[in-house]
Amino acid sequence: MTQLAQPHAEIPDPHGDDAPRRQGRRHPTVRQVHHDLNDKPFIVIWEVTRACQLVCQHCRAEAQKTAAPGQLTTEQGKDLLRQLAAYDKPRPLVVFTGGDCFEREDLVELTEYGCSLGLAVSISPSVTPLFTRERLERLKAAGARAMSVSLDGATAETHDAFRGFAGTFDKTLEAARMITDVGFRLQINTTFTKKTILEAPQMLKNAIEMGAFMWYLFLLVPTGRGAQLDALSPDEREDVMHWLHDVSDRIAIKTTEAPQYRRVALQREAAEAAGTPHAELAQPAERGELYHWLSRETTKLLGERAPKPRVPRPPLAINSGSGFAFVSHLGDVYPSGFLPIVVGNVKDRPFAELYRDTTVMQELRTPAMFGGACGICEFNHVCGGSRSTAYALTGDYLAEDPTCSYQPDAAR
């Protein structure tokens, strides 16, 4: 499964991700959604099909070769889009993902319909023989504005092993060129594991050279096939997030299932304002060897400073069930694609009610209900920990996130 929002899938915001580049105005370190997240989400990911020809190691979907019985029909999909378009402006962003969304023959029709309703629609396909220039041109003409592809290794050997098919790496590079040539905004999605993290600086270089407007990083949640991969330790995750903050002046950075990145951004801003080196503010007091290795390797590959530094893109304070919702190919609604708790089905109950009124969704929007460190953390209003990871590791979606190494002020 590709993860451009879903789990790899979020693409643009309504005002464009180039907004932080503008001069003459102060941008927040962490963006807050201006509308009430209790009422409507900021982004909705629709898994339009579970069918996919790839066998990616990290896939939470356990994708299959053919569409599943009960998959939302064209008319049921249009009804879902009408429900999303019924929200007051700004309407939720919509991302079509999968499986491989190109497996749906009606994808162009659904895209054109969603765009005709005023929805901002983005596409997150897999790179398979179904990925053609003709299809991209039709989707662009239908109104889609952005598209993502996944790059999970710096070399063909690593990426192809991750994706399950030889030749996928080279085809992904070709697909990226095709996406930008057709006029889409390109997002590169990457999953970090212990096996791939040392390739991160080269993958950063690749993403920049591919012309991506955003690099979307996913820190593994042990679900689906991903349960068999080696996730980073809490301290390694912290090192990675500080490194990502460092390189955010080279390319727009977005993380999923790593809301601690927002906490790191606020800590780094406070440290800079106080004239204190960031390593003295964050915990542990000194960053680990992984951070220093990533920093050294980035300097070797890209130089000590970005040739044309960009204003870092402020991360957005949304989380599972709080600004974010996922609709499966069957119409089941989840807080996210990696938090496998169904709150209802759009065939039986309006999406707006499922998002707004169900107990699970409401609890996920109440950080004071979170357990352990997450419940007392001074950053829980912008972070809150990965609810998906908490559930995967503890069985409780309100538990503290065991992968976070930060100790809140109240716990010291």
GROMACS .gro file of C-alpha atoms in nm:
model
  412
    1MET     CA    1   0.000   0.000   0.000
    2THR     CA    2   0.124   0.347  -0.071
    3GLN     CA    3   0.119   0.594   0.208
    4LEU     CA    4   0.061   0.939   0.114
    5ALA     CA    5  -0.166   1.016   0.373
    6GLN     CA    6  -0.276   0.715   0.485
    7PRO     CA    7  -0.032   0.622   0.648
    8HIS     CA    8   0.165   0.753   0.371
    9ALA     CA    9  -0.081   0.968   0.217
   10GLU     CA   10  -0.145   1.324   0.322
   11ILE     CA   11  -0.068   1.565   0.045
   12PRO     CA   12  -0.135   1.937   0.018
   13ASP     CA   13  -0.307   2.183   0.246
   14PRO     CA   14  -0.573   2.413   0.102
   15HIS     CA   15  -0.335   2.706   0.083
   16GLY     CA   16  -0.047   2.515  -0.070
   17ASP     CA   17   0.264   2.381   0.096
   18ASP     CA   18   0.471   2.659  -0.052
   19ALA     CA   19   0.302   2.900   0.188
   20PRO     CA   20   0.587   2.887   0.443
   21ARG     CA   21   0.823   3.019   0.175
   22ARG     CA   22   0.649   3.355   0.162
   23GLN     CA   23   0.839   3.643   0.307
   24GLY     CA   24   0.723   3.915   0.537
   25ARG     CA   25   0.494   3.718   0.761
   26ARG     CA   26   0.544   3.517   1.076
   27HIS     CA   27   0.453   3.151   1.050
   28PRO     CA   28   0.379   2.934   1.351
   29THR     CA   29   0.621   2.662   1.452
   30VAL     CA   30   0.328   2.421   1.469
   31ARG     CA   31   0.010   2.493   1.275
   32GLN     CA   32  -0.328   2.457   1.440
   33VAL     CA   33  -0.636   2.384   1.230
   34HIS     CA   34  -0.865   2.685   1.253
   35HIS     CA   35  -1.192   2.496   1.242
   36ASP     CA   36  -1.324   2.278   1.524
   37LEU     CA   37  -1.170   1.932   1.490
   38ASN     CA   38  -1.454   1.793   1.699
   39ASP     CA   39  -1.689   1.878   1.414
   40LYS     CA   40  -1.498   1.785   1.099
   41PRO     CA   41  -1.164   1.638   0.996
   42PHE     CA   42  -0.887   1.820   0.816
   43ILE     CA   43  -0.813   1.523   0.591
   44VAL     CA   44  -0.990   1.201   0.492
   45ILE     CA   45  -0.806   0.909   0.338
   46TRP     CA   46  -1.020   0.678   0.128
   47GLU     CA   47  -0.876   0.336   0.054
   48VAL     CA   48  -1.062   0.300  -0.273
   49THR     CA   49  -0.953  -0.063  -0.313
   50ARG     CA   50  -0.750  -0.327  -0.133
   51ALA     CA   51  -0.624  -0.470  -0.464
   52CYS     CA   52  -0.253  -0.424  -0.536
   53GLN     CA   53   0.008  -0.620  -0.728
   54LEU     CA   54   0.293  -0.533  -0.489
   55VAL     CA   55   0.377  -0.713  -0.164
   56CYS     CA   56   0.536  -0.431   0.035
   57GLN     CA   57   0.692  -0.539   0.364
   58HIS     CA   58   0.540  -0.254   0.566
   59CYS     CA   59   0.186  -0.269   0.427
   60ARG     CA   60  -0.081  -0.241   0.694
   61ALA     CA   61  -0.342  -0.342   0.440
   62GLU     CA   62  -0.236  -0.700   0.364
   63ALA     CA   63  -0.316  -0.600   0.006
   64GLN     CA   64  -0.453  -0.863  -0.232
   65LYS     CA   65  -0.444  -0.927  -0.604
   66THR     CA   66  -0.811  -0.853  -0.673
   67ALA     CA   67  -1.078  -0.624  -0.535
   68ALA     CA   68  -1.260  -0.757  -0.230
   69PRO     CA   69  -1.632  -0.837  -0.237
   70GLY     CA   70  -1.821  -0.552  -0.075
   71GLN     CA   71  -1.585  -0.281  -0.197
   72LEU     CA   72  -1.767   0.054  -0.225
   73THR     CA   73  -1.928   0.084  -0.566
   74THR     CA   74  -1.894   0.390  -0.785
   75GLU     CA   75  -2.225   0.528  -0.660
   76GLN     CA   76  -2.144   0.452  -0.297
   77GLY     CA   77  -1.810   0.625  -0.344
   78LYS     CA   78  -1.980   0.928  -0.493
   79ASP     CA   79  -2.216   0.937  -0.197
   80LEU     CA   80  -1.916   0.945   0.038
   81LEU     CA   81  -1.768   1.231  -0.163
   82ARG     CA   82  -2.098   1.420  -0.146
   83GLN     CA   83  -2.098   1.379   0.231
   84LEU     CA   84  -1.746   1.523   0.254
   85ALA     CA   85  -1.838   1.810   0.022
   86ALA     CA   86  -2.139   1.891   0.244
   87TYR     CA   87  -1.909   2.028   0.513
   88ASP     CA   88  -1.870   2.404   0.530
   89LYS     CA   89  -1.550   2.542   0.383
   90PRO     CA   90  -1.272   2.458   0.428
   91ARG     CA   91  -1.378   2.109   0.333
   92PRO     CA   92  -1.163   1.811   0.425
   93LEU     CA   93  -0.877   1.723   0.195
   94VAL     CA   94  -0.937   1.390   0.022
   95VAL     CA   95  -0.672   1.135  -0.072
   96PHE     CA   96  -0.743   0.826  -0.280
   97THR     CA   97  -0.512   0.546  -0.173
   98GLY     CA   98  -0.512   0.166  -0.157
   99GLY     CA   99  -0.400  -0.108  -0.213
  100ASP     CA  100  -0.333   0.047  -0.549
  101CYS     CA  101  -0.599   0.300  -0.642
  102PHE     CA  102  -0.510   0.252  -1.010
  103GLU     CA  103  -0.676  -0.090  -0.980
  104ARG     CA  104  -1.012   0.094  -0.987
  105GLU     CA  105  -1.138   0.146  -1.339
  106ASP     CA  106  -1.360   0.431  -1.219
  107LEU     CA  107  -1.078   0.627  -1.052
  108VAL     CA  108  -1.089   0.909  -1.307
  109GLU     CA  109  -1.468   0.928  -1.277
  110LEU     CA  110  -1.446   0.946  -0.897
  111THR     CA  111  -1.172   1.208  -0.915
  112GLU     CA  112  -1.364   1.425  -1.159
  113TYR     CA  113  -1.678   1.396  -0.947
  114GLY     CA  114  -1.503   1.482  -0.622
  115CYS     CA  115  -1.331   1.783  -0.780
  116SER     CA  116  -1.660   1.899  -0.932
  117LEU     CA  117  -1.799   1.916  -0.577
  118GLY     CA  118  -1.518   2.146  -0.470
  119LEU     CA  119  -1.305   1.884  -0.296
  120ALA     CA  120  -0.926   1.892  -0.317
  121VAL     CA  121  -0.841   1.541  -0.437
  122SER     CA  122  -0.494   1.386  -0.436
  123ILE     CA  123  -0.383   1.044  -0.554
  124SER     CA  124  -0.155   0.786  -0.392
  125PRO     CA  125  -0.096   0.498  -0.637
  126SER     CA  126   0.149   0.211  -0.649
  127VAL     CA  127   0.412   0.195  -0.922
  128THR     CA  128   0.299  -0.103  -1.128
  129PRO     CA  129   0.226  -0.155  -1.499
  130LEU     CA  130  -0.104   0.028  -1.438
  131PHE     CA  131   0.093   0.348  -1.376
  132THR     CA  132   0.093   0.516  -1.720
  133ARG     CA  133   0.129   0.868  -1.851
  134GLU     CA  134  -0.210   0.844  -2.019
  135ARG     CA  135  -0.375   0.770  -1.686
  136LEU     CA  136  -0.189   1.055  -1.516
  137GLU     CA  137  -0.299   1.298  -1.783
  138ARG     CA  138  -0.662   1.191  -1.743
  139LEU     CA  139  -0.643   1.235  -1.365
  140LYS     CA  140  -0.483   1.577  -1.404
  141ALA     CA  141  -0.758   1.681  -1.647
  142ALA     CA  142  -1.013   1.551  -1.396
  143GLY     CA  143  -0.883   1.798  -1.138
  144ALA     CA  144  -0.642   1.605  -0.913
  145ARG     CA  145  -0.368   1.833  -0.785
  146ALA     CA  146  -0.100   1.617  -0.624
  147MET     CA  147   0.034   1.265  -0.633
  148SER     CA  148   0.271   1.057  -0.425
  149VAL     CA  149   0.502   0.764  -0.483
  150SER     CA  150   0.695   0.568  -0.223
  151LEU     CA  151   1.072   0.545  -0.202
  152ASP     CA  152   1.177   0.314   0.080
  153GLY     CA  153   1.541   0.261  -0.005
  154ALA     CA  154   1.826   0.465  -0.149
  155THR     CA  155   1.919   0.190  -0.393
  156ALA     CA  156   1.737  -0.053  -0.618
  157GLU     CA  157   1.848  -0.342  -0.398
  158THR     CA  158   1.692  -0.200  -0.083
  159HIS     CA  159   1.377  -0.051  -0.233
  160ASP     CA  160   1.295  -0.350  -0.452
  161ALA     CA  161   1.337  -0.587  -0.158
  162PHE     CA  162   1.102  -0.367   0.046
  163ARG     CA  163   0.843  -0.352  -0.230
  164GLY     CA  164   0.862  -0.717  -0.327
  165PHE     CA  165   0.947  -0.681  -0.697
  166ALA     CA  166   1.270  -0.626  -0.891
  167GLY     CA  167   1.278  -0.311  -1.101
  168THR     CA  168   1.043  -0.109  -0.880
  169PHE     CA  169   1.314   0.141  -0.783
  170ASP     CA  170   1.392   0.239  -1.143
  171LYS     CA  171   1.022   0.250  -1.228
  172THR     CA  172   0.962   0.477  -0.928
  173LEU     CA  173   1.223   0.724  -1.053
  174GLU     CA  174   1.056   0.715  -1.393
  175ALA     CA  175   0.713   0.759  -1.233
  176ALA     CA  176   0.832   1.064  -1.039
  177ARG     CA  177   0.953   1.229  -1.359
  178MET     CA  178   0.622   1.149  -1.522
  179ILE     CA  179   0.426   1.299  -1.232
  180THR     CA  180   0.611   1.630  -1.245
  181ASP     CA  181   0.607   1.639  -1.626
  182VAL     CA  182   0.227   1.605  -1.626
  183GLY     CA  183   0.204   1.891  -1.376
  184PHE     CA  184   0.124   1.724  -1.045
  185ARG     CA  185   0.290   1.823  -0.721
  186LEU     CA  186   0.507   1.529  -0.622
  187GLN     CA  187   0.528   1.388  -0.272
  188ILE     CA  188   0.780   1.118  -0.183
  189ASN     CA  189   0.677   0.877   0.092
  190THR     CA  190   0.936   0.685   0.292
  191THR     CA  191   0.912   0.430   0.572
  192PHE     CA  192   1.199   0.424   0.820
  193THR     CA  193   1.308   0.099   0.987
  194LYS     CA  194   1.633  -0.017   1.146
  195LYS     CA  195   1.720  -0.180   0.814
  196THR     CA  196   1.680   0.137   0.608
  197ILE     CA  197   1.751   0.432   0.836
  198LEU     CA  198   2.119   0.456   0.743
  199GLU     CA  199   2.008   0.520   0.385
  200ALA     CA  200   1.798   0.821   0.493
  201PRO     CA  201   2.048   1.093   0.386
  202GLN     CA  202   2.076   0.942   0.039
  203MET     CA  203   1.696   0.907   0.021
  204LEU     CA  204   1.672   1.276   0.114
  205LYS     CA  205   1.907   1.358  -0.173
  206ASN     CA  206   1.703   1.138  -0.406
  207ALA     CA  207   1.377   1.309  -0.307
  208ILE     CA  208   1.525   1.654  -0.372
  209GLU     CA  209   1.665   1.548  -0.709
  210MET     CA  210   1.330   1.392  -0.804
  211GLY     CA  211   1.167   1.733  -0.770
  212ALA     CA  212   0.946   1.648  -0.472
  213PHE     CA  213   0.772   1.936  -0.297
  214MET     CA  214   0.745   1.725   0.021
  215TRP     CA  215   0.915   1.429   0.186
  216TYR     CA  216   0.663   1.236   0.392
  217LEU     CA  217   0.821   1.016   0.657
  218PHE     CA  218   0.648   0.726   0.818
  219LEU     CA  219   0.781   0.574   1.140
  220LEU     CA  220   0.672   0.215   1.138
  221VAL     CA  221   0.367   0.096   1.331
  222PRO     CA  222   0.385  -0.281   1.393
  223THR     CA  223   0.061  -0.378   1.216
  224GLY     CA  224  -0.010  -0.590   0.907
  225ARG     CA  225   0.309  -0.698   0.732
  226GLY     CA  226   0.490  -0.417   0.916
  227ALA     CA  227   0.467  -0.613   1.241
  228GLN     CA  228   0.755  -0.826   1.115
  229LEU     CA  229   0.995  -0.537   1.056
  230ASP     CA  230   1.245  -0.387   1.296
  231ALA     CA  231   1.116  -0.057   1.431
  232LEU     CA  232   1.349   0.212   1.562
  233SER     CA  233   1.401   0.239   1.937
  234PRO     CA  234   1.258   0.542   2.123
  235ASP     CA  235   1.600   0.711   2.138
  236GLU     CA  236   1.664   0.639   1.771
  237ARG     CA  237   1.326   0.787   1.681
  238GLU     CA  238   1.418   1.099   1.875
  239ASP     CA  239   1.747   1.122   1.688
  240VAL     CA  240   1.566   1.087   1.356
  241MET     CA  241   1.316   1.362   1.439
  242HIS     CA  242   1.591   1.606   1.535
  243TRP     CA  243   1.769   1.523   1.211
  244LEU     CA  244   1.449   1.576   1.014
  245HIS     CA  245   1.412   1.915   1.178
  246ASP     CA  246   1.767   1.998   1.069
  247VAL     CA  247   1.697   1.914   0.704
  248SER     CA  248   1.355   2.080   0.690
  249ASP     CA  249   1.516   2.385   0.528
  250ARG     CA  250   1.607   2.163   0.231
  251ILE     CA  251   1.263   2.010   0.160
  252ALA     CA  252   0.920   2.028   0.323
  253ILE     CA  253   0.898   1.756   0.588
  254LYS     CA  254   0.584   1.580   0.708
  255THR     CA  255   0.570   1.284   0.945
  256THR     CA  256   0.301   1.028   1.016
  257GLU     CA  257   0.272   0.819   1.328
  258ALA     CA  258   0.544   1.042   1.469
  259PRO     CA  259   0.356   1.338   1.620
  260GLN     CA  260   0.657   1.395   1.848
  261TYR     CA  261   0.809   1.582   1.555
  262ARG     CA  262   0.583   1.872   1.648
  263ARG     CA  263   0.714   1.867   2.003
  264VAL     CA  264   1.070   1.865   1.874
  265ALA     CA  265   0.994   2.168   1.652
  266LEU     CA  266   0.862   2.362   1.952
  267GLN     CA  267   1.159   2.261   2.167
  268ARG     CA  268   1.403   2.366   1.899
  269GLU     CA  269   1.230   2.701   1.857
  270ALA     CA  270   1.243   2.762   2.233
  271ALA     CA  271   1.609   2.665   2.243
  272GLU     CA  272   1.691   2.898   1.955
  273ALA     CA  273   1.505   3.185   2.120
  274ALA     CA  274   1.694   3.123   2.443
  275GLY     CA  275   2.027   3.097   2.264
  276THR     CA  276   2.064   2.740   2.393
  277PRO     CA  277   2.199   2.457   2.179
  278HIS     CA  278   1.910   2.227   2.097
  279ALA     CA  279   2.086   1.922   2.241
  280GLU     CA  280   2.075   2.082   2.585
  281LEU     CA  281   1.699   2.127   2.571
  282ALA     CA  282   1.583   1.792   2.437
  283GLN     CA  283   1.600   1.467   2.628
  284PRO     CA  284   1.835   1.291   2.657
  285ALA     CA  285   2.076   1.579   2.715
  286GLU     CA  286   2.301   1.465   2.430
  287ARG     CA  287   2.171   1.333   2.101
  288GLY     CA  288   2.268   0.979   2.016
  289GLU     CA  289   2.513   0.842   1.763
  290LEU     CA  290   2.240   0.793   1.502
  291TYR     CA  291   2.168   1.167   1.498
  292HIS     CA  292   2.535   1.251   1.456
  293TRP     CA  293   2.584   0.987   1.186
  294LEU     CA  294   2.284   1.113   0.988
  295SER     CA  295   2.410   1.469   1.021
  296ARG     CA  296   2.761   1.384   0.904
  297GLU     CA  297   2.636   1.181   0.611
  298THR     CA  298   2.396   1.457   0.505
  299THR     CA  299   2.683   1.708   0.503
  300LYS     CA  300   2.891   1.473   0.287
  301LEU     CA  301   2.610   1.430   0.034
  302LEU     CA  302   2.448   1.775   0.030
  303GLY     CA  303   2.692   2.015   0.191
  304GLU     CA  304   2.682   2.177   0.531
  305ARG     CA  305   2.398   2.413   0.438
  306ALA     CA  306   2.115   2.413   0.189
  307PRO     CA  307   2.216   2.621  -0.116
  308LYS     CA  308   1.871   2.784  -0.119
  309PRO     CA  309   1.727   2.736   0.231
  310ARG     CA  310   1.351   2.724   0.257
  311VAL     CA  311   1.148   2.833   0.556
  312PRO     CA  312   1.064   2.501   0.728
  313ARG     CA  313   0.706   2.390   0.674
  314PRO     CA  314   0.526   2.407   1.010
  315PRO     CA  315   0.391   2.063   1.105
  316LEU     CA  316   0.016   2.041   1.151
  317ALA     CA  317  -0.136   1.943   1.486
  318ILE     CA  318  -0.369   1.662   1.383
  319ASN     CA  319  -0.375   1.301   1.496
  320SER     CA  320  -0.578   0.982   1.465
  321GLY     CA  321  -0.944   1.074   1.501
  322SER     CA  322  -0.849   1.435   1.564
  323GLY     CA  323  -0.850   1.597   1.223
  324PHE     CA  324  -0.772   1.267   1.055
  325ALA     CA  325  -1.001   0.985   0.942
  326PHE     CA  326  -0.964   0.679   0.722
  327VAL     CA  327  -1.234   0.508   0.515
  328SER     CA  328  -1.165   0.151   0.407
  329HIS     CA  329  -1.250  -0.006   0.073
  330LEU     CA  330  -1.556  -0.156   0.242
  331GLY     CA  331  -1.673   0.178   0.383
  332ASP     CA  332  -1.559   0.114   0.739
  333VAL     CA  333  -1.442   0.430   0.916
  334TYR     CA  334  -1.129   0.427   1.133
  335PRO     CA  335  -0.943   0.699   1.323
  336SER     CA  336  -0.648   0.620   1.092
  337GLY     CA  337  -0.535   0.343   0.864
  338PHE     CA  338  -0.308   0.203   1.134
  339LEU     CA  339  -0.554   0.213   1.423
  340PRO     CA  340  -0.773  -0.090   1.348
  341ILE     CA  341  -1.083   0.011   1.544
  342VAL     CA  342  -1.395   0.047   1.331
  343VAL     CA  343  -1.636   0.317   1.449
  344GLY     CA  344  -1.901   0.241   1.188
  345ASN     CA  345  -1.965   0.213   0.815
  346VAL     CA  346  -2.067   0.485   0.571
  347LYS     CA  347  -2.316   0.244   0.413
  348ASP     CA  348  -2.512   0.247   0.738
  349ARG     CA  349  -2.449   0.585   0.899
  350PRO     CA  350  -2.337   0.928   0.776
  351PHE     CA  351  -1.964   0.989   0.784
  352ALA     CA  352  -2.009   1.315   0.975
  353GLU     CA  353  -2.182   1.135   1.261
  354LEU     CA  354  -1.920   0.862   1.277
  355TYR     CA  355  -1.642   1.117   1.298
  356ARG     CA  356  -1.817   1.358   1.534
  357ASP     CA  357  -2.024   1.143   1.769
  358THR     CA  358  -1.866   0.801   1.821
  359THR     CA  359  -1.697   0.737   2.155
  360VAL     CA  360  -1.360   0.629   2.015
  361MET     CA  361  -1.329   0.944   1.804
  362GLN     CA  362  -1.430   1.169   2.090
  363GLU     CA  363  -1.182   1.009   2.329
  364LEU     CA  364  -0.901   1.045   2.076
  365ARG     CA  365  -0.972   1.418   2.072
  366THR     CA  366  -0.936   1.439   2.451
  367PRO     CA  367  -0.565   1.429   2.544
  368ALA     CA  368  -0.647   1.446   2.915
  369MET     CA  369  -0.781   1.090   2.878
  370PHE     CA  370  -0.448   0.957   2.753
  371GLY     CA  371  -0.259   0.734   2.992
  372GLY     CA  372   0.087   0.765   3.139
  373ALA     CA  373   0.326   1.029   3.012
  374CYS     CA  374   0.103   1.126   2.718
  375GLY     CA  375  -0.179   1.229   2.953
  376ILE     CA  376   0.036   1.470   3.155
  377CYS     CA  377   0.272   1.589   2.883
  378GLU     CA  378   0.279   1.964   2.831
  379PHE     CA  379   0.290   1.899   2.455
  380ASN     CA  380  -0.009   1.663   2.433
  381HIS     CA  381  -0.230   1.928   2.270
  382VAL     CA  382   0.000   1.932   1.966
  383CYS     CA  383   0.143   1.579   1.991
  384GLY     CA  384  -0.049   1.325   2.195
  385GLY     CA  385   0.175   1.039   2.086
  386SER     CA  386   0.100   0.790   1.812
  387ARG     CA  387  -0.236   0.644   1.909
  388SER     CA  388  -0.184   0.368   1.652
  389THR     CA  389   0.149   0.267   1.802
  390ALA     CA  390   0.009   0.278   2.155
  391TYR     CA  391  -0.270   0.044   2.047
  392ALA     CA  392  -0.037  -0.190   1.857
  393LEU     CA  393   0.201  -0.227   2.150
  394THR     CA  394  -0.038  -0.216   2.446
  395GLY     CA  395  -0.385  -0.296   2.315
  396ASP     CA  396  -0.511   0.040   2.449
  397TYR     CA  397  -0.552   0.331   2.208
  398LEU     CA  398  -0.548   0.573   2.502
  399ALA     CA  399  -0.226   0.439   2.656
  400GLU     CA  400   0.098   0.634   2.650
  401ASP     CA  401   0.307   0.591   2.337
  402PRO     CA  402   0.586   0.350   2.437
  403THR     CA  403   0.807   0.468   2.152
  404CYS     CA  404   0.849   0.821   2.292
  405SER     CA  405   1.156   0.884   2.507
  406TYR     CA  406   1.052   1.232   2.624
  407GLN     CA  407   0.985   1.282   2.994
  408PRO     CA  408   0.716   1.547   3.058
  409ASP     CA  409   0.783   1.824   3.308
  410ALA     CA  410   0.513   1.680   3.537
  411ALA     CA  411   0.695   1.347   3.553
  412ARG     CA  412   1.034   1.485   3.655
   0.00000   0.00000   0.00000
